[in-house]
PDB file of C-alpha atoms in Angstrom:
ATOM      1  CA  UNK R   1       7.471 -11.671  -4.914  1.00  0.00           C
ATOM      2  CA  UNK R   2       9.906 -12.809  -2.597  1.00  0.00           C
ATOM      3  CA  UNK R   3       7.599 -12.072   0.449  1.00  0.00           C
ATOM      4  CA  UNK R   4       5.153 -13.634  -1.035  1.00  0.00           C
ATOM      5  CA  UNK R   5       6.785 -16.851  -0.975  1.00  0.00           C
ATOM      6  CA  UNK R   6       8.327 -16.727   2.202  1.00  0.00           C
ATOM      7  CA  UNK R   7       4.959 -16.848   3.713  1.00  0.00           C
ATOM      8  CA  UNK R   8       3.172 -19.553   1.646  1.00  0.00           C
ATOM      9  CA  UNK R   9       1.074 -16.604  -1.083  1.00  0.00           C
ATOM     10  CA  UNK R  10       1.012 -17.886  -4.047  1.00  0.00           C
ATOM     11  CA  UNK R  11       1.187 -14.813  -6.904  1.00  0.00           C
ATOM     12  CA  UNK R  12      -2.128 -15.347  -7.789  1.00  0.00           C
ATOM     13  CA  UNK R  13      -3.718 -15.253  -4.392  1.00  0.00           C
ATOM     14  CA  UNK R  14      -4.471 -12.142  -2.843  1.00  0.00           C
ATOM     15  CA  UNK R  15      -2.144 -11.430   0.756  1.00  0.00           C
ATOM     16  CA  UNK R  16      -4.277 -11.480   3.528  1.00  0.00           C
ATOM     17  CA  UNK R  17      -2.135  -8.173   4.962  1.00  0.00           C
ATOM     18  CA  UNK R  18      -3.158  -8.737   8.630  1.00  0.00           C
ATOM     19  CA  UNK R  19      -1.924 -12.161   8.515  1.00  0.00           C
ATOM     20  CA  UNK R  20       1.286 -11.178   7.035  1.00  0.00           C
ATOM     21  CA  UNK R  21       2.487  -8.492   9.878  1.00  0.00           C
ATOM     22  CA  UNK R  22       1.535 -11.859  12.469  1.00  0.00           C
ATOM     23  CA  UNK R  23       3.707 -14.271   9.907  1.00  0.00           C
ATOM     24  CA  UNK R  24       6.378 -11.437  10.743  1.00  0.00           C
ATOM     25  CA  UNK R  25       6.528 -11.113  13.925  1.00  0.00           C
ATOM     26  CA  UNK R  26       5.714  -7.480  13.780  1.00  0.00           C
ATOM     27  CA  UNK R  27       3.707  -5.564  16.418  1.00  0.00           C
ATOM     28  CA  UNK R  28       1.039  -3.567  15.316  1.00  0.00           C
ATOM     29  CA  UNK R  29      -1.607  -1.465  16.362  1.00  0.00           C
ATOM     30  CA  UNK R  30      -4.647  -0.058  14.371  1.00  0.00           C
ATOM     31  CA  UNK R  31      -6.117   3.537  15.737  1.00  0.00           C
ATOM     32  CA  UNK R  32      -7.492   6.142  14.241  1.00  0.00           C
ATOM     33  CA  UNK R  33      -4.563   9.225  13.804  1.00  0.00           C
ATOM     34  CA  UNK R  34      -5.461  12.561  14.052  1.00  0.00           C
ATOM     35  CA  UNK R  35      -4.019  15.676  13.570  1.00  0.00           C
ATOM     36  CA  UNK R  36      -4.560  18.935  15.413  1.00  0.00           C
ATOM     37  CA  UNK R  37      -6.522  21.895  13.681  1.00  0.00           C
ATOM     38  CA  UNK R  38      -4.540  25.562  13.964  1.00  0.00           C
ATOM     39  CA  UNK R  39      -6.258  26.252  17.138  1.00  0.00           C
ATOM     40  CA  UNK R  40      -4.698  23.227  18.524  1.00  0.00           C
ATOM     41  CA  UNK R  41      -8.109  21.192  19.184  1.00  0.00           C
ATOM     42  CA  UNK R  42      -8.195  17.630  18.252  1.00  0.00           C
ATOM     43  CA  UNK R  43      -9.519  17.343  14.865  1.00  0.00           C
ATOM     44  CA  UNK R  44     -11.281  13.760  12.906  1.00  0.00           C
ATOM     45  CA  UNK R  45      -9.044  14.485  10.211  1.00  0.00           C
ATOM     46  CA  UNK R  46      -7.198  11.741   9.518  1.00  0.00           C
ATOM     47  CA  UNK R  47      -5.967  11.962   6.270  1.00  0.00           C
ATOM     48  CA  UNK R  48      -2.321  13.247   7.233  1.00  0.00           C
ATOM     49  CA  UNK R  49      -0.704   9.928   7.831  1.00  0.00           C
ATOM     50  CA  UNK R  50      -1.238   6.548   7.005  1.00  0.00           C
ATOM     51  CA  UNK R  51       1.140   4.535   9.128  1.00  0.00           C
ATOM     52  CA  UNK R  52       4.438   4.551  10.958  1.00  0.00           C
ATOM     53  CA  UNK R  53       6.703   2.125  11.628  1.00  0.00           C
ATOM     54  CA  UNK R  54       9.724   2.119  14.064  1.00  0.00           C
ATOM     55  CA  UNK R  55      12.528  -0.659  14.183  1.00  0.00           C
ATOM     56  CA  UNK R  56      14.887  -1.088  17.745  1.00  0.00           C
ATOM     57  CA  UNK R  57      17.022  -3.999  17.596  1.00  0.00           C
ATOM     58  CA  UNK R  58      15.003  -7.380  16.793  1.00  0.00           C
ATOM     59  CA  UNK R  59      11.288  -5.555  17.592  1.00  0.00           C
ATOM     60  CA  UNK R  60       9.262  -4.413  14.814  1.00  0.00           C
ATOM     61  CA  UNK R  61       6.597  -2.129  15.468  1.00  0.00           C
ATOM     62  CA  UNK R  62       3.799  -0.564  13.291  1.00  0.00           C
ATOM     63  CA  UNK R  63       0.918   1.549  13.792  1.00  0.00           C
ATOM     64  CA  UNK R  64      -1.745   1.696  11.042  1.00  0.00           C
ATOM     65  CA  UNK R  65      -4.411   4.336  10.660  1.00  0.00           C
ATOM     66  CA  UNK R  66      -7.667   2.734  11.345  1.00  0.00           C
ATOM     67  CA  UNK R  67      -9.309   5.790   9.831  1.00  0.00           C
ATOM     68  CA  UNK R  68      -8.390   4.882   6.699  1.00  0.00           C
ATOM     69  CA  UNK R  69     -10.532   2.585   4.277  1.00  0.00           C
ATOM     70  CA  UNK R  70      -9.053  -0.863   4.377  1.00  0.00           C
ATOM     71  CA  UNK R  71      -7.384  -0.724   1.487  1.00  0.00           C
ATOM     72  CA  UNK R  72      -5.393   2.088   2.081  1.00  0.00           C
ATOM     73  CA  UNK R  73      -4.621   0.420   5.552  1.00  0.00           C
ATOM     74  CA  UNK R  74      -3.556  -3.489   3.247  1.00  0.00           C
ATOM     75  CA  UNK R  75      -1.317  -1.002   1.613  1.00  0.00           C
ATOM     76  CA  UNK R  76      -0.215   0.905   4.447  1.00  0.00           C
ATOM     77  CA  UNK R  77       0.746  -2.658   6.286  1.00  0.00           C
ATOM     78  CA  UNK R  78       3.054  -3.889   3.285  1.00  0.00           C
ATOM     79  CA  UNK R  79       4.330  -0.513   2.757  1.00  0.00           C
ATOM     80  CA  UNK R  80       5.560  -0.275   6.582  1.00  0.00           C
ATOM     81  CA  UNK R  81       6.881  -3.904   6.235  1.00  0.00           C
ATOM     82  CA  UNK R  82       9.233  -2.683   3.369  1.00  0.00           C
ATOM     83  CA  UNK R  83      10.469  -0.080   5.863  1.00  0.00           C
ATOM     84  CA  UNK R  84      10.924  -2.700   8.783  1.00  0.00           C
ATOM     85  CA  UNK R  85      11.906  -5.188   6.735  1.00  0.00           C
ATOM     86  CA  UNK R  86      13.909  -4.359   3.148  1.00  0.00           C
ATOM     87  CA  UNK R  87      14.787  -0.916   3.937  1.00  0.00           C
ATOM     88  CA  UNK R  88      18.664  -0.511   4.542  1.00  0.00           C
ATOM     89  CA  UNK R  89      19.779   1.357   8.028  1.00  0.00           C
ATOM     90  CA  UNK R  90      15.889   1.988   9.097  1.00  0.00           C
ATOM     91  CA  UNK R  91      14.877   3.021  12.612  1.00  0.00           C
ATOM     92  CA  UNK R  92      11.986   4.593  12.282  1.00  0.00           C
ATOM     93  CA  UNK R  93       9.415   6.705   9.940  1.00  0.00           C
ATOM     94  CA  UNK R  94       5.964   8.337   9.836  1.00  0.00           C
ATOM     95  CA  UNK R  95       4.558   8.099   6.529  1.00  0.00           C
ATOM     96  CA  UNK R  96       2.351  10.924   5.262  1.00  0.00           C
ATOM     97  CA  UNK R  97      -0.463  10.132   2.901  1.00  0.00           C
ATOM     98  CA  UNK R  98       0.687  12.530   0.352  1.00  0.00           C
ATOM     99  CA  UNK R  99       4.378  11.806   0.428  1.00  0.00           C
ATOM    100  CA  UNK R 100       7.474  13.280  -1.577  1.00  0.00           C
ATOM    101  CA  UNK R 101       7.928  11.993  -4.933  1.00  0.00           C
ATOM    102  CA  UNK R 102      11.532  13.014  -4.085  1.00  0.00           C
ATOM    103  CA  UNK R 103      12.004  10.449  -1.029  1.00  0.00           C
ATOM    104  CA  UNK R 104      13.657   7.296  -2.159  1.00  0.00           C
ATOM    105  CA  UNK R 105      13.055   5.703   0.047  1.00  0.00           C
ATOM    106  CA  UNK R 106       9.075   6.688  -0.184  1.00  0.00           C
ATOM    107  CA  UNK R 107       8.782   5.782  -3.610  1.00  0.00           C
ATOM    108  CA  UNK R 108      10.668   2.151  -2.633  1.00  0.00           C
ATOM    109  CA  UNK R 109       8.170   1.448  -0.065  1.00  0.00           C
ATOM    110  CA  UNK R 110       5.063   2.241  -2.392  1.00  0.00           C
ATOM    111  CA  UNK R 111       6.602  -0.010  -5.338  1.00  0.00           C
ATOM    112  CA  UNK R 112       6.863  -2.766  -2.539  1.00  0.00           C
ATOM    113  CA  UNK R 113       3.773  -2.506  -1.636  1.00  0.00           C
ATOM    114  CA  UNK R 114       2.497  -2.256  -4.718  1.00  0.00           C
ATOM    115  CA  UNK R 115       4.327  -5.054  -6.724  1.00  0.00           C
ATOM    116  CA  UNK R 116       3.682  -7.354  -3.207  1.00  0.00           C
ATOM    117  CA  UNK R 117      -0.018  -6.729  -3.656  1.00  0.00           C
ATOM    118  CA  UNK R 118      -0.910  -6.378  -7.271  1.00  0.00           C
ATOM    119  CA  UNK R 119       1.935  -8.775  -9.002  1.00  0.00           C
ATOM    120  CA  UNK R 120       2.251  -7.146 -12.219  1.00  0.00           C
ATOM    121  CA  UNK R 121       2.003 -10.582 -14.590  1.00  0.00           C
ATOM    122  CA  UNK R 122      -1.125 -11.608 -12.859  1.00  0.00           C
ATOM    123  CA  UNK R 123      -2.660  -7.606 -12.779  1.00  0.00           C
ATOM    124  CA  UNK R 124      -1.725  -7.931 -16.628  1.00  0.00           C
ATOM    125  CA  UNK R 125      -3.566 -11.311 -16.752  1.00  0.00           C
ATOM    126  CA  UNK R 126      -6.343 -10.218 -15.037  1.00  0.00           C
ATOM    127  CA  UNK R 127      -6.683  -6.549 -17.330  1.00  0.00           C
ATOM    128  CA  UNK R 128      -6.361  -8.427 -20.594  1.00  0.00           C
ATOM    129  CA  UNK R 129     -10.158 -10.030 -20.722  1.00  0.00           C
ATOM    130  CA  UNK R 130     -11.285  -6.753 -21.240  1.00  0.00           C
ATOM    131  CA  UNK R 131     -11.182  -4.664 -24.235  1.00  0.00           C
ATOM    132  CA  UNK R 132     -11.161  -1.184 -22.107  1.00  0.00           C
ATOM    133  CA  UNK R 133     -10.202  -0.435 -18.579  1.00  0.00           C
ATOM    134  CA  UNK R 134     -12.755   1.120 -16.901  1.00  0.00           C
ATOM    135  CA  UNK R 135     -14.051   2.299 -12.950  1.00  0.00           C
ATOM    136  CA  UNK R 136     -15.323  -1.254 -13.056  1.00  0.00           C
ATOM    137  CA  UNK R 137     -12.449  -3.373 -14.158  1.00  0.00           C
ATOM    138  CA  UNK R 138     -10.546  -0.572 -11.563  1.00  0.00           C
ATOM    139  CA  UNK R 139     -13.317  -2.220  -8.727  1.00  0.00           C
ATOM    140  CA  UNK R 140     -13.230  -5.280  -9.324  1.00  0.00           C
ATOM    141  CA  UNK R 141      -9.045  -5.300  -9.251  1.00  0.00           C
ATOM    142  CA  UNK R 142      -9.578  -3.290  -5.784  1.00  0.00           C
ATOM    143  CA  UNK R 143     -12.026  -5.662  -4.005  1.00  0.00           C
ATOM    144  CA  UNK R 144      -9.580  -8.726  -5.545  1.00  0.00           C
ATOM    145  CA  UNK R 145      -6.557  -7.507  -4.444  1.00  0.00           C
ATOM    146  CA  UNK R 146      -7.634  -5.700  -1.218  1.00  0.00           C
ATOM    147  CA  UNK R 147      -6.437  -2.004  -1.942  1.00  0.00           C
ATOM    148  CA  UNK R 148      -7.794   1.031  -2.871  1.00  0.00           C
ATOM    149  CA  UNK R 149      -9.603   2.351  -5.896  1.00  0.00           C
ATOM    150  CA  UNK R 150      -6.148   4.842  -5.987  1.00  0.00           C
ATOM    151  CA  UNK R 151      -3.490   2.222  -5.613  1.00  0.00           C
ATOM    152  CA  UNK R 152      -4.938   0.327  -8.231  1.00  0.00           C
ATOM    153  CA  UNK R 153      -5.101   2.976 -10.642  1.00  0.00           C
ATOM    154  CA  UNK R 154      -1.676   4.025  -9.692  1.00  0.00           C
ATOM    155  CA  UNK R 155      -0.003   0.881 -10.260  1.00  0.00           C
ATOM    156  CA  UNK R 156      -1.989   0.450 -13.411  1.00  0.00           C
ATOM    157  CA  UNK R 157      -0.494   3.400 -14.727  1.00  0.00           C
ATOM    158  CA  UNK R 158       2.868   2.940 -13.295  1.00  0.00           C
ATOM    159  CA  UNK R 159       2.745  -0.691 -15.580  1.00  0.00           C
ATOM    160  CA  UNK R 160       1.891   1.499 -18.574  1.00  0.00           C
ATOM    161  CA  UNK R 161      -1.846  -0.457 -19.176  1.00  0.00           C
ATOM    162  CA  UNK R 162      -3.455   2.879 -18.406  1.00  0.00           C
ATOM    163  CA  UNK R 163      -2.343   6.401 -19.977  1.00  0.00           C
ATOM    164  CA  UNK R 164      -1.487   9.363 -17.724  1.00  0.00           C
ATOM    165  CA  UNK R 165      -4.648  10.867 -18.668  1.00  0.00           C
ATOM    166  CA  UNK R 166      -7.216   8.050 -17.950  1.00  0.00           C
ATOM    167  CA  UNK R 167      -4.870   7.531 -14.325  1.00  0.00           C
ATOM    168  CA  UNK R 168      -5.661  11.515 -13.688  1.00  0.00           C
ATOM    169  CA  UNK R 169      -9.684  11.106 -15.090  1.00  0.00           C
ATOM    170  CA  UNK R 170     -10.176   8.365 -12.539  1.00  0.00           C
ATOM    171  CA  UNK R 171      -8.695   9.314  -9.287  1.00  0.00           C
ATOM    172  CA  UNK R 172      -9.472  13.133  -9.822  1.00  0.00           C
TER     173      UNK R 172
END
């Protein structure tokens, strides 16, 4: 919540994540990233990596994967900024889509993100109208909070208003 007030968000307004990284000071560029196929030929997939980020001195830098839907790239932005930012003796990183559980500092970054994006009290405010959680109340929390059908579930999960199973039945 702390970045959040630094730049004038209250915790019930949604972060405007392209705004933010200018508020920073941090360059970024958006471009689609793609990997190479076995036979080494340039392949549209882009669902390797979601962002990197790389830190020399007083410059920031990000790149964000325009590929992505812009939710994932909202959460890819605040994500990088925790790395840039928060993250203790950082100099650079490329962050995989499907990252280790097992990297710390991973996992940090994520919770950032997550807990910058979707402040728990008000995602707890917000749930709490409705008598079930459901793919719509899931939308809805996505479009308002400008991340992905995923994070949201995730997060709701990871705040315990949604059991393991119903996380797993909605972003299987």
């Amino acid at each position: 919540l702390d970045l959040r007030k630094k730049n004038g968000y209250s915790v019930d307004e949604p972060i405007i994540a392209k705004d933010l990284i200018s508020k920073l000071n941090i360059n970024c560029i958006f471009q689609a990233i793609y990997t190479k196929d076995p036979d080494n030929t340039l392949s549209l997939t882009t669902d390797n990596i979601s962002g990197m980020a790389v830190k020399t001195g007083p410059f920031l830098f990000m790149s964000v994967n325009s590929a992505q839907t812009l939710g994932r790239q909202y959460f890819t932005i605040v994500h990088e900024i925790y790395h840039l930012l928060y993250q203790k003796n950082f100099s650079k990183s490329i962050c995989p889509i499907n990252y280790s559980e097992k990297d710390p500092d991973e996992v940090d970054a994520n919770h950032f993100a997550s807990y910058t994006l979707m402040p728990p009290y008000q995602i707890a405010e917000n749930v709490s109208k409705y008598n079930d959680i459901d793919a719509d109340v899931i939308i809805e929390l996505s479009q308002k909070y400008n991340v992905s059908f995923k994070a949201v579930c995730y997060h709701l999960h990871d705040l315990k208003l949604i059991s393991k199973k119903n996380y797993e039945n909605f972003v299987s």
